[in-house]
Protein backbone atom coordinates (compact mmCIF):
# COMPACT_ATOMS: atom_id res chain seq x y z
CA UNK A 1 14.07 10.67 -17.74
CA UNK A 2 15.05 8.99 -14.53
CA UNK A 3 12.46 8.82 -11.86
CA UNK A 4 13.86 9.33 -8.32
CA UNK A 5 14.72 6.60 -6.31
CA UNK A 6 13.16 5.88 -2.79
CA UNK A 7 16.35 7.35 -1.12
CA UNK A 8 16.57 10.05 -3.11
CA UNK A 9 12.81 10.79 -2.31
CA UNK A 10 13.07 10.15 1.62
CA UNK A 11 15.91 12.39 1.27
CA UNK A 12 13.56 15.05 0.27
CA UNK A 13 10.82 14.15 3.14
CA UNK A 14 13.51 14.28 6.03
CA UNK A 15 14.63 17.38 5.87
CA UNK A 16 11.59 18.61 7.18
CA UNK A 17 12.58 16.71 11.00
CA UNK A 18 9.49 18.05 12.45
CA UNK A 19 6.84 16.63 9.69
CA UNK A 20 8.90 13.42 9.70
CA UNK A 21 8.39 13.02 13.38
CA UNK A 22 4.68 14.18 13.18
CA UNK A 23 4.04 11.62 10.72
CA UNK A 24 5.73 8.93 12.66
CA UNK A 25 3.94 9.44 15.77
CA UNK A 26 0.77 9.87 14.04
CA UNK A 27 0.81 6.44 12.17
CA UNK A 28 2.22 4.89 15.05
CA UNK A 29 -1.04 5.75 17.21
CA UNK A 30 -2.92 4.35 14.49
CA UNK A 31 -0.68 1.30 14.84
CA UNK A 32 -0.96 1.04 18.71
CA UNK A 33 -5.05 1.22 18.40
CA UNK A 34 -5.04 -1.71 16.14
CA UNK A 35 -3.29 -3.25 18.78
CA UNK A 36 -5.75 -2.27 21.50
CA UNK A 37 -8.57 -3.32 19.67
CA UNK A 38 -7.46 -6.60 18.33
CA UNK A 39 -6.48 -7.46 21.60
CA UNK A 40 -10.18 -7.57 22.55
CA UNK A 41 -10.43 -10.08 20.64
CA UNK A 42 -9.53 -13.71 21.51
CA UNK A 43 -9.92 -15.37 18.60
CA UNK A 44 -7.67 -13.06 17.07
CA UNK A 45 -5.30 -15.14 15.52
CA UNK A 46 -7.76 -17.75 14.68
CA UNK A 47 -9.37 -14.70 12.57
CA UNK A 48 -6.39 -14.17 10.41
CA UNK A 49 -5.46 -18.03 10.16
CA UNK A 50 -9.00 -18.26 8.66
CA UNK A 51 -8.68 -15.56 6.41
CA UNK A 52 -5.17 -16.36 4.88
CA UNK A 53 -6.60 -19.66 4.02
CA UNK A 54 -9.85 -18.66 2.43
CA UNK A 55 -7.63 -16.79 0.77
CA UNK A 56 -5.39 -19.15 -0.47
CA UNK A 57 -8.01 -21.60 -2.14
CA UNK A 58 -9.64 -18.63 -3.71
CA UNK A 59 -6.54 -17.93 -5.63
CA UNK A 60 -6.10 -21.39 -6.15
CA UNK A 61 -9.26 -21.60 -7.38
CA UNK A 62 -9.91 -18.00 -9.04
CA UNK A 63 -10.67 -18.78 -12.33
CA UNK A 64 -13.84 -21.23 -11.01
CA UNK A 65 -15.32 -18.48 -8.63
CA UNK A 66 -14.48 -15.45 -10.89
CA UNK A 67 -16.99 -17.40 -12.95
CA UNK A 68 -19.37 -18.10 -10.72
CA UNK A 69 -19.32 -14.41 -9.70
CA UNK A 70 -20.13 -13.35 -13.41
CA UNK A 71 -22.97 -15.54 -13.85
CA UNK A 72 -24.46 -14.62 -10.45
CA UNK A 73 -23.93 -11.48 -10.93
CA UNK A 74 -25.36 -11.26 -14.32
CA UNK A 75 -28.48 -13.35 -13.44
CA UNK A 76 -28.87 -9.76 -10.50
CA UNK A 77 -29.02 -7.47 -13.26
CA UNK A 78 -25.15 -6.34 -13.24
CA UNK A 79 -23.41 -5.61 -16.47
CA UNK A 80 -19.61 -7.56 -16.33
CA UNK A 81 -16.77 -6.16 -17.96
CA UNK A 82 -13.11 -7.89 -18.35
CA UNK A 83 -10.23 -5.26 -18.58
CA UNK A 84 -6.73 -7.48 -19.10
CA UNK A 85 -4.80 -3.95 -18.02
CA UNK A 86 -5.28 -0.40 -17.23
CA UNK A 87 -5.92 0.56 -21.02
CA UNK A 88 -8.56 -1.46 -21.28
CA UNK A 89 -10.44 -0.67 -17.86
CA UNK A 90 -10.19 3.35 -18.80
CA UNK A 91 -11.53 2.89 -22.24
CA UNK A 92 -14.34 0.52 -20.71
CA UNK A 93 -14.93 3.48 -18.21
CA UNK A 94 -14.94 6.28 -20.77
CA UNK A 95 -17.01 4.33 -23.13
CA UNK A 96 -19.87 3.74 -20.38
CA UNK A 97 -19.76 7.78 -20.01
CA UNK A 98 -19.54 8.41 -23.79
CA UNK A 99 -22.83 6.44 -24.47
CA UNK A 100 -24.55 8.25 -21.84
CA UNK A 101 -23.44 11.96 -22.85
CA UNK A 102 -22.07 12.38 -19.12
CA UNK A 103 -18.93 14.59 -19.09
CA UNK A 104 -18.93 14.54 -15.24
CA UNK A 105 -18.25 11.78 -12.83
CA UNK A 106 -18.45 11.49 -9.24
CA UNK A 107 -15.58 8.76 -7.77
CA UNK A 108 -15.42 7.31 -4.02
CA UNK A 109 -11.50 6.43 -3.19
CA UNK A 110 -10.42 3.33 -5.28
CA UNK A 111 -7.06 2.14 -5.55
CA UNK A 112 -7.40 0.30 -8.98
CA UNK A 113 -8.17 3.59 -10.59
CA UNK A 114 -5.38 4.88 -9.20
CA UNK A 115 -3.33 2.46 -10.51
CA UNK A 116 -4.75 2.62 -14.27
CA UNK A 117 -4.14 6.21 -13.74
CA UNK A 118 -7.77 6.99 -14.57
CA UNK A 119 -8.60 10.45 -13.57
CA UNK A 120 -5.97 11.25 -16.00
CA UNK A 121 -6.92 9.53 -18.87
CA UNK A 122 -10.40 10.86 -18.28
CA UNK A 123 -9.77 14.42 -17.99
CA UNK A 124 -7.84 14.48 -21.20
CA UNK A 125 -10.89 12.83 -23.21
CA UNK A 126 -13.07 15.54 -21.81
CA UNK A 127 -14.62 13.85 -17.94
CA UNK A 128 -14.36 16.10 -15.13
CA UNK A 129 -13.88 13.15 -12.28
CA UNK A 130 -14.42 14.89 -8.49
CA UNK A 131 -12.96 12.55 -5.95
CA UNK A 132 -15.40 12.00 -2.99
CA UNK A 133 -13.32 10.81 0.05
CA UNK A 134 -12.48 13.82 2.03
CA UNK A 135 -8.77 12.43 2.04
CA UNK A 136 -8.83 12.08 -1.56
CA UNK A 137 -10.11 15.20 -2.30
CA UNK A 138 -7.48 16.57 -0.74
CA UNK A 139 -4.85 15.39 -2.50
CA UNK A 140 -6.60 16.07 -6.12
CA UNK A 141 -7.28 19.91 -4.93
CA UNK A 142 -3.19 20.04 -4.56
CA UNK A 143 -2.53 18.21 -7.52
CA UNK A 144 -1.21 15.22 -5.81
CA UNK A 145 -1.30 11.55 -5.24
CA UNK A 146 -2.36 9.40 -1.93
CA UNK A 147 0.40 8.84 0.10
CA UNK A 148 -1.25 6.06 1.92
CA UNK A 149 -4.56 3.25 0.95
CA UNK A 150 -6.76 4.31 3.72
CA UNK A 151 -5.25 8.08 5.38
CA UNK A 152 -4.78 9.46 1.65
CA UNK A 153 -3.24 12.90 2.38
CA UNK A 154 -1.64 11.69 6.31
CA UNK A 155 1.41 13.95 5.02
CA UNK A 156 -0.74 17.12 4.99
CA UNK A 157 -1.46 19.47 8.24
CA UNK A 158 -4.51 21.02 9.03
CA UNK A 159 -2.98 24.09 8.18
CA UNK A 160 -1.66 23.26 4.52
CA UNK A 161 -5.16 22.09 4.17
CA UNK A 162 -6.86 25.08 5.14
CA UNK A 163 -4.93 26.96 2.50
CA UNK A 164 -6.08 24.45 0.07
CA UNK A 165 -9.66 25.08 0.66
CA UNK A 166 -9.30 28.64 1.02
CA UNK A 167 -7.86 28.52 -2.41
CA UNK A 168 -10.79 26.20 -4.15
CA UNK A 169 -13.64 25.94 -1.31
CA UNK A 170 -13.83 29.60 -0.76
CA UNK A 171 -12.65 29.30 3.23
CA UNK A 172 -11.40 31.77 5.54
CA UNK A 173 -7.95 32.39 4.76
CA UNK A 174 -5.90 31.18 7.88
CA UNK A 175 -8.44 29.26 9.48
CA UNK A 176 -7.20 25.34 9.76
CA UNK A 177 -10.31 24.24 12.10
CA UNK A 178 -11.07 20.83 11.50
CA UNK A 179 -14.92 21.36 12.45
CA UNK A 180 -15.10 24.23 9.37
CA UNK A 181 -13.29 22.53 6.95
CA UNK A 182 -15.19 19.26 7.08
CA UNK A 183 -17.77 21.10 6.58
CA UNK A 184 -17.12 22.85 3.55
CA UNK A 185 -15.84 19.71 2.05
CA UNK A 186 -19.53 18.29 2.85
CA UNK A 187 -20.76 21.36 1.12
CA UNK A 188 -19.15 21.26 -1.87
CA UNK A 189 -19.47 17.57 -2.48
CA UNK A 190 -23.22 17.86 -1.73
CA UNK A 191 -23.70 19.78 -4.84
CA UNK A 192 -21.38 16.97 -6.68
CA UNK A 193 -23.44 14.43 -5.44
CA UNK A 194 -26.70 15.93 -6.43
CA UNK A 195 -25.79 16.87 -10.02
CA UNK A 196 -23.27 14.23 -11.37
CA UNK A 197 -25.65 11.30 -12.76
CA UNK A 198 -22.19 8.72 -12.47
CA UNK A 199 -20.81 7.52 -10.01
CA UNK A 200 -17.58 5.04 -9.30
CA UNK A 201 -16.89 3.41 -6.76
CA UNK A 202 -13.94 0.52 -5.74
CA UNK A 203 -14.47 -2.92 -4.10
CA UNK A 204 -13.41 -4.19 -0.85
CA UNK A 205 -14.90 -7.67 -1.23
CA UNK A 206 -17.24 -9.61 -3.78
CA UNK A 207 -19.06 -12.97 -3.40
CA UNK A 208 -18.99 -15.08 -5.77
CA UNK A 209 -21.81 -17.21 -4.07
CA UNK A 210 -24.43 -14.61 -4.69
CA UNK A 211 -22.93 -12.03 -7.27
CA UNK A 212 -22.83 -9.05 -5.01
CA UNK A 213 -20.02 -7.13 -3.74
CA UNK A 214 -19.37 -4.83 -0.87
CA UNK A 215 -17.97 -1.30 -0.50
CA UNK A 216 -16.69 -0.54 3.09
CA UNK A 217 -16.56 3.35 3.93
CA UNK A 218 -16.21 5.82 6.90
CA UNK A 219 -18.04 8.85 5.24
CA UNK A 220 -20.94 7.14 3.43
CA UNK A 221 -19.23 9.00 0.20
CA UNK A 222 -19.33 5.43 -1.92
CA UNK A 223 -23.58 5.07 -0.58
CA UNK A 224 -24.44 8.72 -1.61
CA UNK A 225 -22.17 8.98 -5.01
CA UNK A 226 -24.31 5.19 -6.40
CA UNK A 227 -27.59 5.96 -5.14
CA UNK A 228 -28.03 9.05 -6.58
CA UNK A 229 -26.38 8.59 -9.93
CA UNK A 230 -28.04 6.89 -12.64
CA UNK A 231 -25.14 4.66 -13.87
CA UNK A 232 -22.96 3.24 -10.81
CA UNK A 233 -19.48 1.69 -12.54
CA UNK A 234 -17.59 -0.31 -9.90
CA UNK A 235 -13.85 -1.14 -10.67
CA UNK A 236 -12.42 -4.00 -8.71
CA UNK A 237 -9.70 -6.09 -9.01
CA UNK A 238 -9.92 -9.64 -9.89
CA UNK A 239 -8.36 -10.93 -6.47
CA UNK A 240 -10.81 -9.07 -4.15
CA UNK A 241 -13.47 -12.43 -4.60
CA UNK A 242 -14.10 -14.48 -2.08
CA UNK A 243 -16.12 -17.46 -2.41
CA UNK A 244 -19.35 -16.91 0.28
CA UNK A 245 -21.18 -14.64 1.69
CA UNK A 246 -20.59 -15.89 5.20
CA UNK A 247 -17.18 -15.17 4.63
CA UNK A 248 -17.49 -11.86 4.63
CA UNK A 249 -17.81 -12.17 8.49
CA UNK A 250 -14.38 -12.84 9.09
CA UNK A 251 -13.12 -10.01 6.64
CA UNK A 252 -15.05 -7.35 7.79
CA UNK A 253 -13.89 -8.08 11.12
CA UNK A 254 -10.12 -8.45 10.55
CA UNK A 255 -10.52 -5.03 7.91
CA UNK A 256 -11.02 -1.91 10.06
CA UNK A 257 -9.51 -3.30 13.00
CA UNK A 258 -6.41 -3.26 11.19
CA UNK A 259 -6.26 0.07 9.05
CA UNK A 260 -7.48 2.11 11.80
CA UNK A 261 -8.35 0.66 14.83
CA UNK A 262 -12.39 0.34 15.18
CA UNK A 263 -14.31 -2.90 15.43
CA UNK A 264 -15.75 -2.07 12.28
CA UNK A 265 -16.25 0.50 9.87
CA UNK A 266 -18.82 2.79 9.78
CA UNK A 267 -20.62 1.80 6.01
CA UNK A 268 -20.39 -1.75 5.18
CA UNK A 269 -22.74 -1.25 1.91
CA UNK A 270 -24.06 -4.39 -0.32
CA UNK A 271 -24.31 -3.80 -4.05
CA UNK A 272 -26.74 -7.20 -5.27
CA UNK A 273 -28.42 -5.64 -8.16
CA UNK A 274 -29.35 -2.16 -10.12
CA UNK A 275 -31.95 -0.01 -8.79
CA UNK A 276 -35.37 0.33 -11.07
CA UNK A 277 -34.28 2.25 -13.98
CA UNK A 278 -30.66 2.47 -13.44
CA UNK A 279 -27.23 0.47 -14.31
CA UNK A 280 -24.90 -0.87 -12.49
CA UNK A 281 -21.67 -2.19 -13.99
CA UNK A 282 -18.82 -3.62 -13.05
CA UNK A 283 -15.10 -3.98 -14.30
CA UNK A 284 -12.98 -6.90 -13.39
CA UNK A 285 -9.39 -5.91 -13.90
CA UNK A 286 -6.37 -8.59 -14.30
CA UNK A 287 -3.40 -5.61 -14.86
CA UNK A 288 -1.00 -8.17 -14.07
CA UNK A 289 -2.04 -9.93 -11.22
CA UNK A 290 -2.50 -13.10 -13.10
CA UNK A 291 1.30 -12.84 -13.66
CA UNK A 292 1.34 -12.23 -10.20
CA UNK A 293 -0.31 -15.39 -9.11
CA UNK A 294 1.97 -17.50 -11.39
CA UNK A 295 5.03 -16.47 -9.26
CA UNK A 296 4.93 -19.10 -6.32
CA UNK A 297 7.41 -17.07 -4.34
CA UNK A 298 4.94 -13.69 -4.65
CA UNK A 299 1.64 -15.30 -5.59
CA UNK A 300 0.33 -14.09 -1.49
CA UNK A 301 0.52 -10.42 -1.82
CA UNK A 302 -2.82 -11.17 -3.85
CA UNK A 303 -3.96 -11.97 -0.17
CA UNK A 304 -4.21 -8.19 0.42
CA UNK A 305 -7.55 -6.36 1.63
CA UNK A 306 -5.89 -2.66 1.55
CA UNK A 307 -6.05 -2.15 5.25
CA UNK A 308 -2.48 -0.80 5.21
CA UNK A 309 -1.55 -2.18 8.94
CA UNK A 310 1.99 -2.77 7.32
CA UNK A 311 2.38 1.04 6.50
CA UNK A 312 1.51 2.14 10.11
CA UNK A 313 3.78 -0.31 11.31
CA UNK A 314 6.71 0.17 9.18
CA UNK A 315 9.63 2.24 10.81
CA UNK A 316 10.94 3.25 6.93
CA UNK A 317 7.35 4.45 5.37
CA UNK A 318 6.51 6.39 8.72
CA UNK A 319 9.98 8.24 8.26
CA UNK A 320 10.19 8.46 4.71
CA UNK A 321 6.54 9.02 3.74
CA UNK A 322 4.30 7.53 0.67
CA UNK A 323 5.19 9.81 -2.00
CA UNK A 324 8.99 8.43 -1.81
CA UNK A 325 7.93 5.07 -3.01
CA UNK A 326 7.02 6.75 -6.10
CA UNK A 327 4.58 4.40 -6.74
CA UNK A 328 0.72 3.95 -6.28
CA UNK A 329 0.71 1.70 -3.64
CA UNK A 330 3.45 3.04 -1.43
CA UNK A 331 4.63 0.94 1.95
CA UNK A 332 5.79 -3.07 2.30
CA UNK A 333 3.03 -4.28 0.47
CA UNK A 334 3.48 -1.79 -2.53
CA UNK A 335 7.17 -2.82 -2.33
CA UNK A 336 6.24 -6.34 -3.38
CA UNK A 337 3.49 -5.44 -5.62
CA UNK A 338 5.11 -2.71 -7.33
CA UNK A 339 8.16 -4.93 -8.68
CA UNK A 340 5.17 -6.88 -10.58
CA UNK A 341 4.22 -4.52 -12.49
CA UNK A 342 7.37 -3.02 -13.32
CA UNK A 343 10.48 -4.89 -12.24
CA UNK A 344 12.99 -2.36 -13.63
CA UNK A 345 11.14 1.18 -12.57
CA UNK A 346 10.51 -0.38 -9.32
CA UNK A 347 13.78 -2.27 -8.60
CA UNK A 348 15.22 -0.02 -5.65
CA UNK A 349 11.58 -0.37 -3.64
CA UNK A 350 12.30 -3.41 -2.31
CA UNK A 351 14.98 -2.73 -0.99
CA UNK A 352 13.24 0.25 1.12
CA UNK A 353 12.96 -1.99 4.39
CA UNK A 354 14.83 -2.88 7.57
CA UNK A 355 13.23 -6.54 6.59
CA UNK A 356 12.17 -6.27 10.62
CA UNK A 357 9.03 -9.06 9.82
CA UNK A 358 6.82 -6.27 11.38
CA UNK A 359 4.57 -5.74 8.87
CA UNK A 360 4.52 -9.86 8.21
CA UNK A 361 3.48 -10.12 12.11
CA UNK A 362 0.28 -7.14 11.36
CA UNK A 363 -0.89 -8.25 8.08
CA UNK A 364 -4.66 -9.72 9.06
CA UNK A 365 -4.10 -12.47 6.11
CA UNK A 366 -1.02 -13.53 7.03
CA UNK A 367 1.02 -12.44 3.58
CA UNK A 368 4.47 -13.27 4.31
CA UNK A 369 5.65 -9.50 3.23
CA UNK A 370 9.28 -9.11 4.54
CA UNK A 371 10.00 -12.54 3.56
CA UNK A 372 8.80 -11.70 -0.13
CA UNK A 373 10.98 -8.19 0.02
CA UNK A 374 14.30 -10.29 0.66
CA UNK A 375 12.59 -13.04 -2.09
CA UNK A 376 11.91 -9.71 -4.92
CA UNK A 377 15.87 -8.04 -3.75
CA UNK A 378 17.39 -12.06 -4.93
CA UNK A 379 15.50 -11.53 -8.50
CA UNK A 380 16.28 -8.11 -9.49
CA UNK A 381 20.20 -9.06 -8.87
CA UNK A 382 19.75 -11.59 -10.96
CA UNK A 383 18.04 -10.01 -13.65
CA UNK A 384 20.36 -6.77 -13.13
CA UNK A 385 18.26 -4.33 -12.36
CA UNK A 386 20.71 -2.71 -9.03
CA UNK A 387 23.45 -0.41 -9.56
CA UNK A 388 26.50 -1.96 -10.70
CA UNK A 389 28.71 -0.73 -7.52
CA UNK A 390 25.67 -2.24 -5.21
CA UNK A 391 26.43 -5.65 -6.96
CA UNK A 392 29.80 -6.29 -6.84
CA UNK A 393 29.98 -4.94 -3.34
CA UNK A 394 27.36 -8.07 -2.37
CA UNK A 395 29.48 -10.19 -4.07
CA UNK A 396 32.46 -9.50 -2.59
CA UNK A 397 30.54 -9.87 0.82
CA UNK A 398 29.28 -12.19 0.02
CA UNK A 399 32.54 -14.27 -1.00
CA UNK A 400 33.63 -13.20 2.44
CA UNK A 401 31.16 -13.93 4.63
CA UNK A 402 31.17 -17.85 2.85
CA UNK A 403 35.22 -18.22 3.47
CA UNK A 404 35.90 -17.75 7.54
CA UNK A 405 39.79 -17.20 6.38
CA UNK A 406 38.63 -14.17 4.35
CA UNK A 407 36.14 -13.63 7.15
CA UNK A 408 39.19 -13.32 10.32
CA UNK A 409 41.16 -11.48 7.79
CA UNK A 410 38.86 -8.57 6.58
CA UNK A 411 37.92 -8.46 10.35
CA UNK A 412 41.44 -7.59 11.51
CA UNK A 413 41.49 -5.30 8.62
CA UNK A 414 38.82 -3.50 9.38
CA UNK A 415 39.60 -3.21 12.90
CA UNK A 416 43.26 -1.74 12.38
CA UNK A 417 41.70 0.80 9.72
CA UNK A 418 38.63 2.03 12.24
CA UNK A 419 41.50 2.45 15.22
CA UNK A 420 44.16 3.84 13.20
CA UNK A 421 42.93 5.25 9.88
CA UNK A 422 39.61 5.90 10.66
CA UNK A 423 39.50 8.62 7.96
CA UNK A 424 39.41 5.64 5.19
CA UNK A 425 35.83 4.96 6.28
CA UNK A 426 34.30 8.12 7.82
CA UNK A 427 34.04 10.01 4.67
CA UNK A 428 31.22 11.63 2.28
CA UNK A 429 31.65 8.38 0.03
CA UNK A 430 30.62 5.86 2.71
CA UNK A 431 26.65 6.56 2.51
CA UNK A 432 26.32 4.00 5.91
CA UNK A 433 28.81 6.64 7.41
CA UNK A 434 26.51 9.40 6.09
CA UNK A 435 23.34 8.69 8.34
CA UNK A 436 25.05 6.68 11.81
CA UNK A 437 27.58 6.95 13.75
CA UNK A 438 29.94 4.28 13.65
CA UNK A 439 30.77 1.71 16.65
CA UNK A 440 34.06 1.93 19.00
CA UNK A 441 36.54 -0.29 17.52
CA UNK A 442 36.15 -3.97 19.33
CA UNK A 443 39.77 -5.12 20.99
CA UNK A 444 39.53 -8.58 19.17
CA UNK A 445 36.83 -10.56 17.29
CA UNK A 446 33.96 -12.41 19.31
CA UNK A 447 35.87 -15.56 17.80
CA UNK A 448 39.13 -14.22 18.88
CA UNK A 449 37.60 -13.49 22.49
CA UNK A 450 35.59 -17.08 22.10
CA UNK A 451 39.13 -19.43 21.61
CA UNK A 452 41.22 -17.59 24.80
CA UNK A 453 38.44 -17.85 27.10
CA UNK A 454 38.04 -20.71 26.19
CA UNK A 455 41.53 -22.45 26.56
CA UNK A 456 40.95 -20.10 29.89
CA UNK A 457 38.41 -21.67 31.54
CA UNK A 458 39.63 -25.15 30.07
């Protein structure tokens, strides 16, 4: 079956104009306080320059510190698992629960599971999994996925949710007040938190210096979910080491500035070693990325700390929304991730950008985004994953735009058509037509204009 394409799935978002311009304006606040605050900074720039290269030698040197992180960690007490794709981290995960008899889980927001599609895999072996981030739980309450890394359900109202909980939380129907709803969530969860003796969480960063890693939170979900569990499972992605601990100081301080706007966030918890009589465990993940960093051209999206500064930015995902990306990690940087995973299911997301640099000039490491969306459109032409029609049509402009002849002769064409046959062009087959309106027909070229003036002034 043919999954819809990111145009066909904006399609769907727009026709709601008033949600579309809701969720612009609201991500675009969240982009203009990352601006504020970063701006109080004036080392700024010196921030990100330092952590896009302490980036680049740790992928450069990954396989060295990814060791170093094992034996460190180890040596604390932590049990290390190696997952080469999503298959493998789920049946790790389920395994873990299986030996313990636990049929419940309790899971702070991670990305990675998202990505190995574990809450699904679980709940058909028999694990109830309750998300924990208010966001998240959300979106698993309407049987849906995030639409964005850090504001998971930003495409919801207040009001949408307040139907939700009065549906599963038990809430007065019609009440959407913020204040009441929060609070049932904290109610519920309290009971989740109390009872379920697992507990999952993701990882922002983890040292390979000392073996620890660090969760970074805004509702203290990730702190209460591990401390009161008796087995803590931690899934993180190979790329999210860093070398030292005293590098954490420059991550911490580029990471919430950029998602939403505060200095820093509100739980910046350490995870060194298992408390007395419990486990802690953690899953290091490859799913591709090591294919990833063999691509020089793509090799920096591994740079990425998930603060999503290029969605809030990004004049296509605030007007077409996550879910159209039909993928897990929706926005620029999913656009250049996605493609690794799956070239051909993914082959029309790159092409779901204005290629404006935007998100390139936000990203706090520096990850060259829009030049690696115009770098990922080159290879799927070449391996022929675009429509046929799409193809030729680049071709032939691209023939002309190389041959200034062809170039003064289509633009004569086109000129005489748009003044006299307009019709041939402003039809239901021209999908440019479709969405703008087109420009007044120019008297001459600029190179036309360019030569008489010329021999004018001369």
């Amino acid at each position: 079956m043919k999954v819809a394409d990111h145009a066909e799935r904006a399609e769907v978002f727009n026709r709601d104009e008033k949600r579309v311009d809701w969720h612009d304006e609201t991500l675009w606040f969240v982009r203009k306080k990352r601006d504020i605050e970063t701006h109080t900074i004036p080392e700024w720039e010196e921030l990100r320059e330092a952590g896009s290269q302490i980036k680049n030698h740790t992928l450069s040197n990954l396989n060295n510190y990814l060791r170093e992180f094992e034996k460190n960690a180890t040596a604390n007490g932590i049990v290390i698992h190696w997952a080469a794709d999503a298959k493998e981290h789920n049946e790790i995960v389920l395994n873990l629960l299986q030996k313990h008899k636990i049929t419940e889980m309790v899971k702070s927001k991670s990305m990675l599971t998202e990505e190995c599609h574990m809450n699904d895999f679980l709940a058909e072996n028999g694990i109830d999994v309750i998300d924990s981030d208010l966001g998240e739980r959300i979106v698993q309450l309407a049987g849906e996925s995030p639409s964005h890394i850090v504001l998971p359900c930003i495409h919801k109202k207040k009001e949408e949710i307040g139907e939700l909980f009065h549906k599963y939380l038990g809430t007065p129907k019609g009440n959407a007040d913020p204040q009441l709803l929060t609070e049932a969530a904290r109610q519920s969860l309290r009971s989740t938190f109390l009872t379920r003796r697992a507990a999952l969480t993701g990882v922002n960063f983890a040292v390979a210096e000392t073996g620890e890693f660090v969760v970074c939170t805004n509702e203290g979900n990730a702190d209460m979910g591990a401390h009161l569990a008796d087995i803590h499972i931690a899934s993180m992605g190979i790329e999210k080491i860093i070398p030292q601990r005293k590098h954490l100081g420059v991550f911490l301080r580029l990471l919430t500035r950029s998602a939403t706007g505060q200095p820093i966030t509100t739980y910046s918890s350490h995870f060194a070693k298992p408390a007395d009589g419990k486990e802690l465990h953690i899953i290091l993940v490859d799913n591709k990325r090591t294919v990833q960093l063999g691509r020089p051209d793509f090799r920096n999206s591994l740079k990425c700390i998930r603060c999503s500064a290029c969605f809030n930015t990004c004049p296509v995902y605030r007007r077409s929304g996550g879910h159209s990306y039909h993928s897990v990690i929706a926005g620029p940087i999913g656009s250049i991730l996605a493609p690794n995973w799956d070239m051909k299911a993914n082959a029309d997301l790159p092409f779901a950008s204005s290629l404006c640099g935007s998100c390139s000039n936000v990203c706090p490491v520096k990850i060259d985004i829009h030049e690696q969306l115009y770098k990922w459109r080159q290879v799927i032409v070449k391996e022929g994953y675009v429509d046929a029609k799409k193809a030729m049509a680049m071709q032939v402009m691209a023939k002309t735009l190389a041959s200034p002849t062809l170039y003064r002769i289509a633009g004569k064409a086109a000129r005489k058509t748009l003044k006299y046959a307009p019709f041939v062009v402003n039809n239901k087959f021209n999908a440019w037509y479709l969405h703008r309106d087109m420009p007044e027909v120019p008297r001459s070229s600029f190179g036309e204009w360019y030569s008489k003036n010329r021999k004018d002034n001369d």
